[in-house]
DNA sequence: GAAGTTTCTCTACAACTGCATGGAAATTAT
DNA sequence: ATAATTTCCATGCAGTTGTAGAGAAACTTC
């Protein structure tokens, strides 16, 4: 018994993600957000909790999608799944590849000042999840005797996370979704050299 | 025959660099900039050309300092100078190491939207200079038979640049000037494996 | 010391920000 | 139909933004 919403929530949130992804948080005003997404200001406030709430919603969708579709295969897969993941960062059509870089990287750098605790947590969760996925995969690889058992998985996992940030930063800088491919190749080469044959 | 400036230009520009470095461009207003740097608005406008002009001045100082003090040794040095450079990104007291990441990385990510041509050029120049330094060093290393001659220096140089971005992004995210050290170690390991013994 | 020149300070302005309000519009239940 | 409920839309508001102008202040030269 009410007027129906003029938008489809899922569609709209997807557009919200892309809008923030491309333009950043501060630079994107509410008026422009309306035009870009089809949302109205009432909905932004009542359904999402204002601009920051909307941003958090976008971050959560982005994170959940990345975890379930991109990171989970790494966690569950064999050693080469790490290389598959890395290459997907610079592959056309891949979910994790974009000429706008990575929403989380962009947020982390832009938000260093804003200091919103909720934003910071959302960002930290993403990277923790990625590092953890790398770590599990590396540990399994050692267990399965796919790679040299003398390897310390933790610094490798941490280092790979930083490298992923670099790939995304390069992609955004060049506005090309494969700009970071040379780094990806270096990393894949390094990973290959860890394999026992 | 005029009233003297109430500030020392060099000192002030240094403070401007740090202010933008820490807070970013958009988030830092002119009023706060006054308090942080000791500049007055008249000076910002008449001497630097407004906020964007001031930012460009800061970028130029930052870039010139990095080129002459951090990149030049790579260009002129032997192969291991690359590793020295990388380690300096995560070393206390180093000019290229900061818990606020790198002014150029931050600018590149934040400015993808602003679309200021002058800003974009300043950023591009920095990365081009770094890539070129890596490249020259690698070519010299091949010439001097320090490393495997089958190595293709160009993708390595490009990949290292992306990796440097990753180190800085990690440093900023964790607000620690050595947060990216694991990636640095991975890279140094890879470089070491390229050496002829 | 008076004139000339540059810098500084104060005020103001138009544009924009996110947010809030009030009434119209659209739907369902009675 | 009528009432109730929810959403939409237009307007407004206080705060902030970068910029600009007028007059005061500080210094040098004559």
XYZ file of C-alpha atoms (C1' of nucleotides) in Angstrom:
454
model
C 0.000 0.000 0.000
C 2.416 2.602 -1.199
C 3.868 4.231 -4.217
C 6.376 1.940 -5.916
C 10.016 2.918 -6.171
C 10.961 4.367 -9.503
C 14.162 2.379 -9.633
C 15.392 -1.166 -9.355
C 17.635 -1.386 -6.306
C 20.145 -3.865 -7.672
C 20.541 -2.095 -10.984
C 20.916 1.226 -9.277
C 23.539 0.070 -6.802
C 25.532 -1.335 -9.670
C 25.454 2.072 -11.317
C 26.407 3.684 -8.027
C 29.457 1.451 -7.822
C 30.566 2.455 -11.280
C 29.954 6.132 -10.629
C 32.112 6.218 -7.498
C 34.642 3.914 -9.072
C 35.138 6.303 -11.945
C 34.828 9.680 -10.263
C 35.837 9.072 -6.678
C 33.957 9.995 -3.555
C 34.548 13.672 -2.909
C 34.424 14.768 -6.525
C 31.008 13.223 -7.097
C 28.157 15.425 -5.850
C 24.650 14.318 -5.048
C 23.125 16.131 -8.018
C 25.426 14.423 -10.482
C 24.897 11.127 -8.712
C 21.185 11.466 -9.357
C 21.711 11.891 -13.072
C 24.257 9.096 -13.295
C 22.291 6.480 -11.404
C 18.616 7.381 -11.710
C 18.316 7.663 -7.953
C 16.619 10.639 -6.330
C 17.878 12.406 -3.250
C 15.033 11.166 -1.103
C 15.990 7.602 -1.844
C 19.656 8.289 -1.193
C 18.809 9.561 2.239
C 15.972 7.262 3.257
C 17.170 4.024 1.725
C 20.941 4.341 1.923
C 21.630 6.865 4.654
C 22.943 9.813 2.694
C 26.016 10.022 0.528
C 28.337 8.167 2.866
C 25.804 5.396 3.384
C 25.447 5.044 -0.340
C 29.190 4.844 -0.733
C 29.408 2.154 1.908
C 26.698 0.183 0.157
C 28.702 0.405 -3.039
C 31.889 -0.682 -1.283
C 30.127 -3.660 0.233
C 28.679 -4.815 -3.075
C 32.049 -4.415 -4.744
C 33.798 -6.293 -1.951
C 31.319 -9.143 -1.778
C 31.461 -9.636 -5.513
C 35.256 -9.656 -5.498
C 35.466 -12.060 -2.594
C 33.014 -14.587 -3.941
C 33.972 -14.467 -7.598
C 37.659 -13.567 -7.658
C 39.199 -14.468 -4.309
C 37.354 -17.645 -3.453
C 38.838 -19.537 -6.423
C 42.292 -18.589 -5.158
C 41.473 -19.817 -1.673
C 40.080 -23.090 -2.965
C 42.306 -23.613 -5.967
C 45.747 -24.905 -6.662
C 48.901 -22.860 -6.822
C 48.433 -21.580 -10.336
C 45.140 -19.982 -9.372
C 47.200 -17.106 -7.987
C 48.577 -16.456 -11.448
C 45.103 -16.769 -12.897
C 43.914 -14.147 -10.445
C 46.783 -11.802 -11.244
C 46.262 -12.092 -14.964
C 42.578 -11.389 -14.541
C 43.535 -7.949 -13.248
C 44.678 -7.010 -16.717
C 42.336 -9.056 -18.876
C 39.464 -7.680 -20.932
C 36.071 -8.658 -19.684
C 37.315 -9.665 -16.273
C 35.399 -8.338 -13.295
C 38.588 -7.290 -11.534
C 39.988 -5.418 -14.494
C 39.072 -1.803 -15.175
C 40.533 1.321 -16.642
C 39.362 3.070 -13.503
C 41.575 0.899 -11.363
C 40.060 -0.543 -8.227
C 37.376 1.084 -6.122
C 39.114 -0.054 -2.950
C 42.535 1.251 -3.942
C 41.020 4.565 -4.928
C 39.074 4.744 -1.690
C 42.093 3.877 0.422
C 44.152 6.645 -1.084
C 41.425 9.257 -1.151
C 40.087 8.431 2.279
C 43.371 8.601 4.158
C 42.174 12.030 5.183
C 38.411 11.682 5.516
C 39.121 9.292 8.343
C 35.728 7.648 8.304
C 36.021 4.552 10.467
C 33.397 2.643 8.517
C 35.110 3.402 5.236
C 38.461 2.394 6.629
C 37.069 -0.895 7.891
C 35.500 -1.683 4.545
C 38.821 -1.108 2.814
C 40.805 -3.068 5.349
C 38.431 -6.006 5.126
C 38.971 -6.227 1.382
C 42.733 -6.403 1.609
C 42.678 -8.729 4.565
C 40.458 -11.096 2.610
C 42.785 -10.985 -0.390
C 45.911 -11.549 1.678
C 44.233 -14.396 3.465
C 43.253 -15.981 0.158
C 46.818 -15.816 -1.098
C 48.063 -17.231 2.178
C 45.699 -20.195 2.227
C 46.549 -20.988 -1.358
C 50.280 -20.854 -0.666
C 49.970 -23.023 2.427
C 47.940 -25.575 0.513
C 50.521 -25.516 -2.237
C 53.251 -26.319 0.261
C 51.147 -29.054 1.797
C 50.488 -30.514 -1.640
C 54.175 -30.234 -2.463
C 53.480 -27.993 -5.407
C 56.083 -25.463 -4.312
C 59.295 -25.302 -2.323
C 58.480 -25.983 1.346
C 61.169 -23.552 2.508
C 59.091 -20.671 1.230
C 57.591 -18.433 3.898
C 54.038 -17.853 2.665
C 53.218 -14.805 4.746
C 55.547 -12.199 3.260
C 54.721 -13.507 -0.200
C 51.017 -13.047 0.421
C 51.552 -9.555 1.804
C 53.816 -8.587 -1.038
C 51.353 -9.822 -3.629
C 48.646 -7.661 -2.105
C 50.795 -4.553 -2.498
C 51.550 -5.582 -6.048
C 47.857 -5.886 -6.813
C 47.469 -2.302 -5.639
C 50.218 -1.297 -8.016
C 48.547 -2.982 -10.964
C 45.299 -1.175 -10.262
C 47.034 2.159 -9.767
C 48.769 1.748 -13.114
C 45.524 0.796 -14.830
C 43.818 3.900 -13.496
C 46.690 6.165 -14.353
C 46.810 5.035 -17.967
C 43.039 4.612 -18.220
C 43.709 1.180 -19.667
C 42.603 -2.053 -18.076
C 45.823 -3.833 -19.012
C 48.357 -1.143 -18.209
C 49.726 -3.162 -15.311
C 50.414 -6.288 -17.321
C 54.203 -6.046 -17.122
C 54.101 -6.204 -13.355
C 51.702 -9.127 -13.556
C 54.161 -10.952 -15.781
C 57.025 -10.302 -13.397
C 54.980 -11.718 -10.550
C 53.839 -14.751 -12.503
C 57.439 -15.413 -13.437
C 58.439 -15.242 -9.808
C 55.613 -17.596 -8.825
C 56.568 -20.037 -11.555
C 60.094 -20.156 -10.202
C 58.721 -21.289 -6.859
C 57.147 -24.416 -8.318
C 58.706 -27.823 -7.774
C 58.897 -29.711 -11.020
C 60.858 49.492 -3.037
C 58.020 47.464 -1.694
C 56.683 45.695 1.322
C 58.610 42.470 1.954
C 56.889 39.118 1.771
C 55.949 37.729 5.132
C 57.152 34.261 4.203
C 60.173 32.498 2.849
C 59.266 31.052 -0.524
C 61.309 27.878 -0.314
C 60.196 27.037 3.195
C 56.599 27.661 2.332
C 56.611 25.545 -0.812
C 58.069 22.696 1.189
C 55.177 22.990 3.610
C 52.753 23.154 0.698
C 54.132 19.885 -0.632
C 53.622 18.168 2.683
C 50.131 19.573 3.112
C 48.920 18.291 -0.266
C 50.839 15.063 0.173
C 49.036 14.334 3.393
C 45.554 15.650 2.701
C 45.179 15.428 -1.038
C 44.117 18.153 -3.425
C 40.347 18.390 -3.238
C 40.064 17.834 0.495
C 42.432 20.683 1.312
C 40.759 24.089 1.224
C 42.457 27.434 0.841
C 41.667 28.524 4.395
C 43.264 25.448 5.879
C 46.150 25.777 3.483
C 46.820 29.242 4.883
C 47.038 27.926 8.429
C 49.166 24.943 7.465
C 51.716 26.798 5.413
C 51.776 30.395 6.604
C 50.825 31.627 3.165
C 48.075 34.171 2.663
C 45.477 34.007 -0.053
C 46.844 37.000 -1.881
C 50.185 35.279 -2.227
C 48.556 32.057 -3.367
C 46.826 33.932 -6.133
C 49.453 36.470 -7.162
C 52.582 34.380 -6.739
C 51.384 30.874 -7.551
C 48.249 31.327 -9.637
C 45.562 30.125 -7.295
C 45.081 26.705 -5.793
C 45.859 24.724 -8.931
C 48.963 26.769 -9.596
C 50.131 26.157 -6.077
C 49.553 22.457 -6.483
C 51.535 22.400 -9.698
C 54.375 24.212 -7.980
C 54.338 21.570 -5.280
C 54.300 18.756 -7.829
C 57.232 20.274 -9.648
C 59.323 20.643 -6.526
C 58.509 17.085 -5.497
C 59.330 15.753 -8.938
C 62.564 17.652 -9.339
C 63.750 16.496 -5.927
C 62.896 12.884 -6.689
C 64.558 12.949 -10.084
C 67.794 14.500 -8.943
C 68.182 12.696 -5.636
C 66.488 9.331 -6.082
C 66.312 8.521 -9.794
C 69.595 9.913 -10.997
C 71.642 7.415 -8.950
C 69.677 4.603 -10.608
C 70.355 6.010 -14.034
C 74.042 6.420 -13.330
C 74.611 3.452 -11.072
C 75.187 -0.209 -11.397
C 72.539 -2.882 -11.373
C 72.123 -3.066 -7.632
C 71.167 0.594 -7.515
C 67.695 -0.496 -8.509
C 67.417 -2.525 -5.344
C 68.820 0.362 -3.360
C 66.123 2.578 -4.796
C 63.376 0.083 -4.025
C 64.513 -0.391 -0.475
C 64.628 3.358 0.036
C 60.864 3.388 -0.541
C 60.398 1.631 2.759
C 63.313 2.955 4.763
C 63.074 5.439 7.625
C 64.562 8.802 6.845
C 64.555 8.258 3.120
C 63.169 11.058 1.000
C 61.066 8.639 -1.027
C 59.533 6.918 1.964
C 56.453 8.284 3.678
C 53.430 7.124 5.556
C 51.426 9.328 3.237
C 52.531 7.338 0.228
C 53.662 9.302 -2.795
C 52.317 12.667 -3.873
C 52.359 11.567 -7.497
C 50.521 8.307 -6.917
C 47.918 10.112 -4.868
C 47.561 12.787 -7.511
C 47.262 10.267 -10.311
C 44.441 8.426 -8.604
C 42.605 11.463 -7.335
C 43.004 13.455 -10.509
C 41.779 10.817 -12.934
C 38.555 12.802 -12.799
C 39.680 16.417 -12.535
C 41.227 15.983 -15.927
C 43.551 18.935 -15.648
C 46.002 18.637 -18.497
C 48.807 20.327 -16.604
C 48.365 18.029 -13.643
C 48.261 14.981 -15.866
C 51.449 16.014 -17.603
C 53.245 16.555 -14.328
C 52.283 13.068 -13.183
C 53.187 11.432 -16.456
C 56.550 13.112 -16.494
C 57.412 11.634 -13.111
C 56.648 8.070 -14.103
C 58.288 8.418 -17.466
C 61.439 9.625 -15.769
C 61.398 6.695 -13.345
C 60.791 4.121 -16.068
C 63.534 5.650 -18.132
C 65.936 5.480 -15.192
C 65.193 1.798 -14.660
C 65.587 1.162 -18.361
C 68.955 2.887 -18.669
C 70.229 1.046 -15.629
C 69.092 -2.323 -16.990
C 70.607 -1.658 -20.401
C 73.872 -0.660 -18.813
C 73.787 -3.799 -16.704
C 73.400 -5.932 -19.806
C 76.191 -4.044 -21.515
C 78.417 -4.536 -18.492
C 77.458 -8.202 -18.359
C 76.059 -7.858 -14.880
C 72.838 -9.600 -15.832
C 71.545 -12.147 -18.304
C 71.642 -10.567 -21.797
C 68.474 -12.421 -22.816
C 66.474 -10.236 -20.494
C 64.168 -7.729 -22.165
C 64.693 -4.540 -20.159
C 61.573 -2.683 -21.215
C 58.839 -4.800 -19.614
C 60.983 -5.097 -16.491
C 61.267 -1.320 -16.235
C 57.560 -0.861 -16.805
C 56.670 -3.537 -14.296
C 58.931 -2.043 -11.666
C 57.209 1.306 -12.049
C 53.824 -0.276 -11.344
C 55.336 -2.044 -8.370
C 56.629 1.230 -6.988
C 53.085 2.545 -7.153
C 51.956 -0.478 -5.191
C 54.534 0.079 -2.470
C 53.437 3.679 -2.052
C 49.756 2.758 -2.044
C 50.411 0.209 0.680
C 52.408 2.703 2.722
C 49.585 5.215 2.568
C 46.921 2.686 3.356
C 48.683 1.486 6.489
C 50.023 4.932 7.347
C 53.409 3.317 7.757
C 56.442 4.172 5.688
C 57.569 0.541 5.493
C 54.251 -1.181 4.885
C 55.277 -2.139 1.363
C 58.500 -3.862 2.368
C 57.350 -7.376 1.490
C 56.768 -6.378 -2.102
C 60.148 -4.689 -2.151
C 61.756 -7.904 -0.970
C 59.987 -9.934 -3.647
C 61.259 -7.533 -6.283
C 64.789 -7.483 -4.952
C 64.761 -11.269 -4.941
C 63.652 -11.303 -8.545
C 66.361 -8.800 -9.487
C 69.002 -10.827 -7.703
C 68.021 -13.879 -9.696
C 68.737 -11.963 -12.877
C 72.384 -11.397 -11.967
C 75.153 -13.367 -13.623
C 77.503 -14.733 -11.019
C 59.124 62.996 5.223
C 56.530 62.257 0.988
C 55.654 59.538 -3.004
C 55.665 55.104 -5.028
C 55.263 50.133 -4.949
C 54.305 45.772 -3.325
C 52.171 42.841 0.124
C 48.719 41.959 3.580
C 44.117 41.745 5.701
C 39.272 41.985 5.604
C 35.085 41.594 3.446
C 32.225 39.956 -0.012
C 30.499 37.044 -3.686
C 28.632 33.611 -6.616
C 28.689 28.804 -6.953
C 28.375 24.615 -4.921
C 27.905 21.105 -1.059
C 24.940 17.620 1.603
C 20.809 17.756 3.877
C 16.009 18.840 5.150
C 11.120 20.080 4.432
C 6.385 20.291 2.312
C 3.298 19.145 -0.846
C 2.126 16.444 -5.010
C 1.926 11.820 -7.079
C 1.210 6.912 -7.150
C -0.038 2.877 -5.273
C -2.941 -0.517 -2.005
C -6.476 -1.623 1.437
C -10.823 -0.697 2.956
C -14.353 6.272 -4.028
C -11.839 7.183 0.106
C -8.188 6.847 3.278
C -3.606 5.496 4.224
C 1.063 4.953 3.036
C 5.112 5.449 0.604
C 7.838 7.717 -2.907
C 8.971 11.601 -5.746
C 10.025 16.394 -6.807
C 10.877 21.299 -6.022
C 12.557 24.485 -3.082
C 15.324 26.156 0.472
C 19.097 26.336 3.900
C 23.227 26.745 6.286
C 27.956 25.855 5.416
C 31.974 25.793 2.462
C 34.483 26.518 -1.736
C 37.837 29.328 -4.824
C 38.175 33.880 -6.273
C 38.147 38.867 -6.282
C 38.404 43.775 -4.722
C 39.395 47.873 -1.447
C 41.940 49.853 1.692
C 45.560 49.465 5.244
C 50.391 48.328 6.106
C 55.334 48.034 5.208
C 59.095 48.960 2.788
C 62.378 51.726 -0.709
C 63.628 55.703 -3.215
C 63.632 60.311 -4.002
